[in-house]
Amino acid sequence: MNTRILNQVNRSTPFAGQSEAIAMISSRGLSKTFKTRTSEVHAVRDVNFDVHKGEIVGFLGPNGAGKSVTMKMLSTLLEVSKGAASVVEFDLLSQQNEIRSRIGVVSQRGSTSDTAKAGDEIVWHAQLYGISPKEARRRGKELFKALDLEPQWEQKCESLSGGQRRRIDIAMGLIHRPQLVFMDEPTTGLDPQSRANLWDHIRKLRDKFGTTIFLTTHYMDEADALCDRILIIDKGSVVATGTPKQLKSQISADTIRLTVRTNEDAAKTGHVVDSLGWGKPEINGNLVRFQVDNGAKALPGLMKSLGEKEIDAIGVEVSSPTLDDVFLSLTGRTLRD
Amino acid sequence: MKYMRDTLVIFRRSMTLSIQNPIWIVISLIQPILYLVLFGPILLSIAQTPGFPPGDAWQVFVPGLLVQLGVFGAFFVGFGIIAEWRAGVVERMLVAPIHRTALLSGLVIRDIIIVIVQGLVMIGLSYLFGLRISLGTIVLSLLIIAFLAATFSYLSYAVALATKSEDALAPIINSLALPILLLSGILLPMSLAPRWLQIISDFNPVKHIVVALRASFRGEMFGFDIMLGLIIVMIIALMAAFVGNLAIKSLAR
């Protein structure tokens, strides 16, 4: 089932098949196996995907699904066990330094020392890319301004708020003007306002500079709001890919929730739903829940059939699928599991 | 070239951070001073014991303290890198196109410089107690101490990066440091020890470094003891650097 979905979605992805789209990441059979004395853990298995220039692509999956490990391999921090990849058009296995000077990484762990001043950290970091201290200061101040961090230049990192510190991590990852930026859980631990603010900054980065962004997240709303395209990963494998809209329309259907007067009515409603070809619904007391391809189209017919059986629906609710539903239908688990 | 540049950037960062937060430099300096002030006078009275090596008590005692400084001043630097690893600093440096070995060499140069400054303070203080040594001796001793500090700081970083836990690092460092200290004749010369203990201590490279330093303090420049100590300290420094860089490499496994 998974490969079927993969093929379906791939065909309708805007970039697929366009030869002029430049692949900033192209992963072919990328795998990571951690060996301990007693066992082997397959953290990532046979992952294939492309990320094109100028895209914001989200890597979505629960904790431990292999998101971070894949990202660490692609950003040259972890050795690849099997497979190959090209990143910013260089070979991951043999041209790591070429890749390193062209990518930026914003790690979920952070990037700055508590006791260091924010401005100092960014200037030192820039020098690791061969940027002169003077140029580093100029670029750093520019970035701080763009990220609303101007007053924080002289402050010690330990005195900054979570949101400010995350924005400094982003500035650190951008100081050498990378073509591709990896962001690992960029908004984890931030309050809703800081998250929305950070999303704006990430979007601006792509819109203004054409930077390609590859981020991991386990927040559905983040993937939905921010990403042009989503890769869903579970247990080390990519199980689906597509735009948020495609994933929602192709994989999961609308959910209809009916409330009837009695439990007997609920049972009768179950038969009606079954006879209309939508399968056996989930019944809970006087509540009936089932999925149809198109809720709005299905509703009139359903109400008519219920009326014929003299069943009174006292409550009807149709909800469009969320990425949560997508994930549930693909893996049988919710993201929070 | 690139290696030098990367090393220099890492060094400048870590040196600045150390100077901005000098509490640890001060604490590790206070300990040898306490030894000098509170333990030195006792040693003066046992310097007459048969078997005590030649030279006056300060010429025997101060080299031991310098070696102790080199070992202990550097052995605990691993705690710093665990904090930086946890803050994501190590990873973001490795994601930059730097020479992999520059990361530790930048930090180790900082550690060496701190130990040398502490050594100079101690030699200056000993002068007030009556120690008289030549400039050549000072240069030679500090050279040896620099290699010694490099050795233990590389080892400390290696253990720290392999365990990534203060709770694991502390007992490992302590259980290594104590036998190294006891079998090196830092406080009391090994020539006072029974034969079997002397034989065991011959396998401790730090003992030969103490012996070399004492010979240098007696003014026996370029004698056998000094040459042996110098060669040993260079070899163990190289080995430690190799182990440290291995630990950096295995972060990617």
XYZ file of C-alpha atoms in Angstrom:
590
model
C 0.000 0.000 0.000
C 2.798 2.311 0.884
C 4.548 2.127 -2.461
C 1.253 2.693 -4.226
C 0.742 5.912 -2.336
C 4.309 6.937 -2.945
C 3.936 6.522 -6.706
C 0.582 8.220 -6.832
C 1.759 11.244 -4.945
C 5.064 11.496 -6.735
C 3.424 11.754 -10.097
C 1.417 14.755 -9.080
C 4.183 16.574 -7.223
C 4.828 19.852 -9.050
C 8.587 19.381 -9.284
C 8.672 15.696 -10.197
C 9.607 15.044 -13.795
C 10.809 18.576 -14.404
C 14.368 18.122 -15.491
C 15.214 21.809 -14.994
C 14.512 21.642 -11.247
C 17.845 21.400 -9.467
C 17.979 18.760 -6.759
C 19.543 20.219 -3.599
C 19.172 16.889 -1.861
C 18.907 13.611 -3.645
C 18.872 10.603 -1.373
C 19.177 7.110 -2.835
C 18.806 4.154 -0.535
C 20.243 6.047 2.408
C 20.434 3.752 5.441
C 21.857 3.933 8.933
C 22.437 0.954 11.172
C 23.749 1.393 14.686
C 25.622 -1.639 15.895
C 25.764 -2.457 19.559
C 27.449 -5.489 21.020
C 24.272 -7.515 21.087
C 22.084 -6.139 18.322
C 21.686 -3.955 15.266
C 19.295 -1.026 15.217
C 18.073 0.002 11.778
C 17.448 3.669 12.457
C 16.986 4.617 8.803
C 16.308 2.160 5.997
C 16.514 2.728 2.295
C 15.314 6.327 2.231
C 14.748 7.843 -1.234
C 13.684 11.405 -1.903
C 14.598 14.641 -3.647
C 14.441 18.205 -2.412
C 14.487 20.851 -5.131
C 15.964 24.323 -5.153
C 13.773 26.855 -3.375
C 11.491 24.322 -1.709
C 10.584 24.151 1.963
C 10.307 20.453 2.645
C 9.215 19.019 5.968
C 10.324 15.702 7.322
C 7.442 14.601 9.488
C 7.317 11.725 11.913
C 7.094 10.806 15.583
C 10.116 10.904 17.877
C 12.537 8.130 17.052
C 11.258 7.688 13.489
C 14.680 8.450 12.005
C 14.239 12.113 11.103
C 17.240 13.445 12.964
C 19.473 10.565 11.949
C 18.662 11.132 8.265
C 19.332 14.827 8.678
C 22.636 14.187 10.440
C 23.752 11.900 7.633
C 22.836 14.469 4.989
C 24.631 17.237 6.884
C 27.865 15.136 7.124
C 27.656 14.633 10.892
C 26.970 10.904 10.733
C 28.545 8.271 8.535
C 26.232 6.610 6.018
C 25.852 2.847 6.518
C 24.446 2.110 3.077
C 23.219 4.007 0.044
C 24.266 7.300 -1.494
C 23.167 10.889 -1.701
C 24.063 14.164 -3.288
C 23.694 17.366 -1.302
C 23.950 20.813 -2.950
C 25.063 18.835 -6.031
C 28.083 17.240 -4.345
C 28.585 13.604 -3.416
C 27.869 13.021 0.254
C 30.355 10.198 0.581
C 33.394 11.858 -0.999
C 32.903 15.650 -1.043
C 31.989 16.453 2.533
C 33.933 19.689 2.797
C 32.350 21.083 -0.383
C 28.964 20.258 1.119
C 29.842 21.700 4.537
C 30.736 25.096 3.172
C 27.395 25.334 1.337
C 24.904 24.083 3.905
C 23.664 25.561 7.158
C 22.444 23.505 10.086
C 20.107 24.623 12.844
C 20.201 21.829 15.383
C 17.563 21.257 18.036
C 20.342 21.142 20.617
C 21.424 24.747 20.002
C 24.721 26.210 18.867
C 25.940 28.675 21.481
C 27.735 28.534 24.792
C 25.866 29.880 27.830
C 28.752 32.074 28.874
C 29.524 33.520 25.443
C 28.156 36.779 24.088
C 25.786 36.231 21.181
C 27.675 38.577 18.845
C 31.033 36.954 19.667
C 29.685 33.480 18.920
C 28.467 34.471 15.483
C 31.719 36.211 14.527
C 33.823 33.232 15.685
C 31.524 30.843 13.861
C 31.807 32.834 10.629
C 35.589 32.628 10.844
C 35.354 28.837 10.658
C 34.023 29.427 7.126
C 36.960 31.648 6.266
C 34.971 34.876 6.633
C 37.027 37.789 7.980
C 36.057 39.121 11.435
C 35.093 42.475 9.929
C 32.833 40.962 7.291
C 31.463 38.549 9.904
C 30.491 41.451 12.172
C 28.759 43.227 9.287
C 26.817 40.142 8.196
C 26.067 39.153 11.775
C 24.580 42.527 12.636
C 22.521 42.411 9.447
C 21.168 38.987 10.373
C 20.471 40.023 13.959
C 18.502 42.970 12.636
C 16.495 40.773 10.265
C 15.720 38.357 13.105
C 14.762 41.125 15.585
C 17.830 40.397 17.692
C 19.638 43.730 17.486
C 19.737 44.455 21.243
C 21.009 40.943 21.968
C 24.403 41.318 20.222
C 26.295 42.146 23.412
C 24.270 39.893 25.694
C 25.427 36.577 27.098
C 23.512 33.656 25.578
C 22.402 32.344 28.989
C 20.394 35.535 29.560
C 18.298 35.131 26.394
C 14.803 33.702 26.067
C 14.169 30.393 24.319
C 12.834 32.131 21.228
C 15.742 34.573 21.042
C 18.245 31.776 21.431
C 16.601 29.746 18.676
C 16.784 32.761 16.389
C 20.471 33.087 17.197
C 20.880 29.430 16.218
C 19.260 30.339 12.916
C 21.583 33.329 12.472
C 24.547 31.014 13.179
C 23.292 28.621 10.512
C 22.917 31.414 7.945
C 26.059 33.506 8.479
C 27.909 31.913 5.536
C 24.875 32.305 3.237
C 24.212 28.621 2.622
C 22.195 27.398 -0.355
C 20.499 24.748 1.751
C 19.521 24.946 5.392
C 18.729 21.966 7.592
C 16.530 22.733 10.583
C 15.963 20.058 13.179
C 12.733 20.673 15.098
C 13.133 24.448 14.799
C 10.207 25.387 17.041
C 10.232 22.662 19.683
C 9.802 24.125 23.141
C 8.713 27.561 21.953
C 5.483 29.305 22.899
C 2.848 29.691 20.137
C 3.719 33.324 19.452
C 7.445 32.627 19.039
C 6.603 29.688 16.786
C 4.455 31.763 14.444
C 7.149 34.435 14.450
C 9.813 31.886 13.551
C 7.686 30.484 10.736
C 7.534 33.976 9.268
C 11.314 34.247 9.380
C 11.744 30.865 7.718
C 9.314 31.762 4.930
C 11.067 35.098 4.404
C 14.382 33.320 4.083
C 13.093 31.286 1.173
C 11.113 34.092 -0.468
C 13.909 36.665 -0.249
C 17.027 34.602 -0.850
C 15.706 31.460 -2.532
C 17.260 29.357 0.210
C 16.165 25.734 0.163
C 14.952 24.563 3.550
C 14.729 21.031 4.822
C 13.236 20.758 8.274
C 12.123 18.037 10.608
C 9.105 18.378 12.808
C 6.671 16.289 14.735
C 4.082 19.049 14.723
C 1.367 18.601 12.116
C 0.369 22.261 12.187
C 3.954 23.282 11.539
C 4.265 20.994 8.534
C 0.893 22.174 7.276
C 1.577 25.892 7.683
C 5.172 26.033 6.560
C 6.031 23.315 4.078
C 5.561 23.156 0.327
C 6.032 19.440 0.505
C 6.066 16.837 3.233
C 7.853 13.531 3.602
C 6.309 11.274 6.185
C 8.764 8.957 7.888
C 7.926 6.118 10.213
C 10.208 3.466 11.704
C 13.107 4.564 9.522
C 11.280 4.533 6.163
C 9.595 7.212 4.086
C 5.961 6.126 3.851
C 4.477 9.010 1.862
C 5.369 12.266 0.170
C 3.370 15.115 -1.310
C 2.063 18.606 -0.669
C 0.011 18.897 2.531
C -3.111 19.235 0.362
C -2.312 16.186 -1.748
C -1.587 14.065 1.248
C -4.818 15.081 2.888
C -6.962 14.577 -0.198
C -5.401 11.341 -1.411
C -4.838 9.415 1.717
C -7.467 10.335 4.198
C -11.135 11.003 3.570
C -13.612 13.288 5.303
C -14.926 12.115 8.607
C -18.665 12.204 9.337
C -19.861 12.097 12.936
C -23.590 11.484 13.467
C -25.381 11.799 16.767
C -28.730 9.959 16.926
C -31.353 9.736 19.705
C -30.762 6.221 21.015
C -28.256 3.400 20.917
C -30.699 1.282 18.874
C -30.896 4.069 16.323
C -27.113 4.100 16.242
C -27.050 0.395 15.394
C -29.636 0.919 12.646
C -27.608 3.852 11.309
C -24.636 1.487 11.153
C -26.565 -0.805 8.779
C -27.604 2.153 6.636
C -24.023 3.391 6.346
C -22.866 -0.132 5.488
C -25.581 -0.535 2.828
C -24.515 2.746 1.221
C -21.096 1.174 0.661
C -19.025 3.095 3.203
C -18.132 0.093 5.339
C -19.009 -0.628 8.949
C -18.854 2.578 10.990
C -17.409 3.015 14.455
C -20.293 3.151 16.963
C -19.930 4.553 20.432
C -23.246 4.801 22.342
C -25.472 7.011 20.215
C -22.481 8.303 18.251
C -21.666 6.989 14.759
C -18.368 7.820 13.092
C -17.215 6.846 9.594
C -15.190 8.086 6.641
C -16.285 8.965 3.113
C -14.378 10.362 0.175
C -16.369 13.563 0.041
C -18.441 14.483 3.055
C -20.409 17.295 1.428
C -21.518 15.059 -1.462
C -22.390 12.114 0.764
C -24.516 14.002 3.248
C -27.817 14.527 1.318
C -28.064 10.849 0.322
C -27.277 9.787 3.834
C -29.941 12.017 5.362
C -32.524 10.739 2.890
C -31.756 7.093 3.694
C -31.896 7.821 7.422
C -35.248 9.590 6.952
C -36.677 6.531 5.186
C -35.783 4.403 8.234
C -37.246 7.100 10.504
C -33.938 7.706 12.233
C -33.514 11.193 13.649
C -30.049 12.654 13.353
C -29.806 15.256 16.086
C -26.225 16.195 15.301
C -24.117 16.031 12.151
C -20.482 16.978 11.826
C -18.280 16.738 8.740
C -14.572 17.343 9.177
C -11.852 17.567 6.557
C -8.803 15.449 7.109
C -5.837 16.816 9.031
C -2.270 15.652 8.610
C -2.843 13.833 11.885
C -5.434 11.675 10.112
C -2.975 11.140 7.271
C -0.385 9.913 9.656
C -2.883 7.692 11.439
C -4.087 6.094 8.219
C -0.534 5.479 7.041
C 0.967 4.046 10.179
C -1.983 3.035 12.319
C -0.606 5.269 15.057
C -0.976 8.902 15.983
C 2.029 11.206 16.048
C 1.877 11.391 19.804
C 2.291 7.623 20.282
C 47.440 26.258 6.516
C 43.713 25.687 6.841
C 44.434 23.509 9.850
C 46.363 26.365 11.466
C 43.631 28.879 10.702
C 40.880 26.651 12.118
C 42.969 25.840 15.197
C 43.586 29.527 15.787
C 39.886 30.433 15.573
C 38.904 27.663 18.004
C 41.764 28.639 20.304
C 40.804 32.304 20.329
C 37.188 31.478 21.126
C 38.002 29.128 23.998
C 40.712 31.424 25.399
C 38.348 34.406 25.391
C 35.638 32.392 27.130
C 38.142 31.174 29.752
C 39.359 34.697 30.442
C 35.794 35.992 30.666
C 35.089 33.350 33.273
C 38.393 32.925 35.117
C 37.058 31.218 38.258
C 38.382 27.806 37.200
C 41.821 29.133 36.386
C 41.967 30.683 39.846
C 40.742 27.553 41.629
C 43.224 25.269 39.906
C 45.985 27.754 40.735
C 45.109 27.892 44.419
C 45.676 24.177 44.920
C 49.397 24.066 44.037
C 49.918 27.244 46.039
C 48.387 25.548 49.064
C 50.745 22.604 48.548
C 53.663 24.979 48.301
C 52.752 26.908 51.442
C 51.270 24.192 53.657
C 53.231 21.098 52.588
C 56.593 22.515 51.499
C 57.793 23.385 55.035
C 57.242 19.778 56.192
C 59.319 18.560 53.305
C 62.207 20.777 54.336
C 62.631 18.777 57.525
C 62.640 15.360 55.847
C 65.064 16.428 53.129
C 67.845 15.166 55.416
C 66.497 11.568 55.298
C 68.839 9.048 53.640
C 67.615 8.177 50.131
C 66.315 11.691 49.495
C 67.516 12.753 46.071
C 70.249 15.333 45.660
C 69.453 19.029 45.540
C 67.730 21.167 48.134
C 64.161 20.509 49.203
C 62.662 23.114 46.882
C 64.524 21.701 43.881
C 62.895 18.356 44.647
C 59.478 19.611 45.569
C 58.656 22.312 43.006
C 59.202 20.055 39.946
C 56.724 17.628 41.496
C 54.184 20.394 41.917
C 54.710 21.520 38.331
C 54.010 18.012 37.095
C 50.947 17.842 39.306
C 49.799 21.079 37.719
C 50.366 19.649 34.252
C 48.365 16.516 35.034
C 45.540 17.935 37.115
C 45.285 21.308 35.437
C 44.551 19.512 32.185
C 42.861 16.287 33.232
C 39.535 17.923 34.067
C 39.079 19.976 30.886
C 36.771 17.270 29.557
C 33.943 18.637 31.696
C 34.020 21.798 29.616
C 33.622 19.960 26.335
C 30.682 17.937 27.667
C 28.887 21.190 28.483
C 29.663 22.503 25.005
C 28.592 19.254 23.378
C 25.298 19.430 25.233
C 24.806 23.024 24.094
C 25.280 21.899 20.474
C 28.526 23.825 20.068
C 30.666 20.807 19.125
C 28.204 19.723 16.467
C 27.848 23.153 14.890
C 31.642 23.410 14.681
C 31.888 19.996 13.019
C 29.234 20.985 10.509
C 31.531 23.813 9.365
C 34.227 22.906 6.823
C 36.980 22.797 9.443
C 39.852 20.375 9.688
C 38.501 17.674 12.034
C 41.622 17.695 14.204
C 41.570 21.491 14.621
C 38.689 21.297 17.076
C 40.726 19.644 19.828
C 44.065 21.239 19.008
C 42.508 24.688 19.442
C 41.199 23.723 22.863
C 44.427 21.974 23.876
C 46.533 25.047 23.065
C 44.277 27.036 25.379
C 44.765 24.425 28.116
C 48.555 24.454 27.634
C 48.712 28.237 27.913
C 46.676 28.244 31.108
C 48.933 25.588 32.657
C 52.061 27.502 31.626
C 50.772 30.709 33.201
C 49.993 28.771 36.378
C 53.484 27.234 36.255
C 55.075 30.663 35.956
C 53.096 31.906 38.942
C 54.261 28.921 40.932
C 57.908 29.292 39.974
C 57.714 32.976 40.891
C 56.222 32.127 44.256
C 58.881 29.467 44.900
C 61.522 32.106 44.288
C 60.196 33.902 47.365
C 60.665 30.658 49.333
C 64.277 30.468 48.255
C 64.259 28.415 45.026
C 67.040 29.466 42.654
C 67.022 28.130 39.070
C 68.337 29.361 35.741
C 66.285 30.763 32.872
C 67.204 27.720 30.784
C 65.750 25.456 33.447
C 62.526 27.419 33.475
C 62.160 27.215 29.693
C 62.973 23.506 29.591
C 60.620 22.685 32.472
C 57.757 24.613 30.959
C 58.321 22.867 27.634
C 58.012 19.508 29.340
C 54.943 20.677 31.282
C 53.360 21.893 28.044
C 53.618 18.426 26.491
C 52.356 16.873 29.700
C 49.340 19.179 29.775
C 48.640 18.416 26.104
C 48.677 14.691 26.905
C 46.185 14.848 29.717
C 43.961 17.380 28.083
C 43.680 15.259 24.913
C 42.943 12.204 27.074
C 40.321 14.087 29.038
C 38.596 15.253 25.854
C 38.712 11.714 24.472
C 37.033 10.223 27.540
C 34.542 13.102 27.656
C 33.524 12.703 23.999
C 33.289 8.932 24.345
C 31.086 9.050 27.445
C 29.351 12.438 26.988
C 28.466 12.334 30.666
C 29.957 14.127 33.648
C 28.840 11.251 35.840
C 30.993 8.847 33.855
C 33.920 11.204 33.319
C 34.504 12.066 36.982
C 35.127 8.519 38.283
C 37.208 7.566 35.231
C 39.477 10.595 35.596
C 39.795 10.159 39.349
C 40.597 6.468 39.186
C 43.281 7.158 36.584
C 44.718 10.224 38.290
C 45.310 8.721 41.722
C 47.634 5.833 40.742
C 49.420 8.107 38.262
C 49.992 10.561 41.095
C 51.037 7.998 43.729
C 53.394 6.145 41.379
C 55.100 9.235 40.021
C 56.966 10.471 43.089
C 55.382 13.882 42.769
C 55.155 14.541 46.499
C 57.808 12.208 47.867
C 60.558 10.941 45.558
C 60.238 7.301 44.468
C 63.849 6.782 45.595
C 62.424 6.611 49.131
C 60.100 3.744 48.115
C 60.774 -0.006 48.550
C 62.158 -1.842 45.540
C 58.896 -3.421 44.324
C 57.147 -0.047 44.315
C 60.028 1.495 42.392
C 59.753 -1.224 39.744
C 56.023 -0.622 39.312
C 56.573 3.114 39.104
C 59.066 2.625 36.269
C 56.073 1.784 34.074
C 54.461 5.116 34.840
C 55.594 7.609 32.195
C 54.821 10.521 34.512
C 57.505 9.309 36.942
C 60.196 9.733 34.290
C 58.925 13.216 33.615
C 59.215 14.108 37.299
C 62.753 12.699 37.322
C 63.621 14.742 34.234
C 62.215 17.907 35.740
C 64.165 17.416 38.959
C 67.354 16.895 36.976
C 66.631 20.096 35.107
C 66.076 21.954 38.400
C 69.520 20.722 39.572
C 70.948 22.280 36.437
C 71.829 18.973 34.704
C 70.774 20.249 31.296
C 70.813 17.706 28.439
C 71.743 14.757 30.670
C 70.245 11.286 30.209
C 67.344 11.834 32.634
C 66.199 14.965 30.850
C 66.461 13.444 27.378
C 64.523 10.348 28.454
C 61.782 12.444 30.064
C 61.525 14.716 27.054
C 61.232 11.795 24.633
C 58.640 10.051 26.811
C 56.488 13.139 27.216
C 56.538 13.778 23.469
C 55.553 10.203 22.711
C 52.654 10.154 25.179
C 51.472 13.551 23.909
C 51.385 12.211 20.347
C 49.552 9.083 21.450
C 47.001 11.129 23.398
C 46.433 13.441 20.419
C 45.782 10.374 18.286
C 43.257 9.020 20.800
C 41.563 12.424 21.094
C 41.115 12.753 17.349
C 39.851 9.194 17.198
C 37.140 10.238 19.670
C 36.176 13.151 17.403
C 35.964 10.801 14.422
C 33.829 8.292 16.272
C 31.238 10.986 16.991
C 30.128 10.355 13.398
C 29.561 6.616 13.932
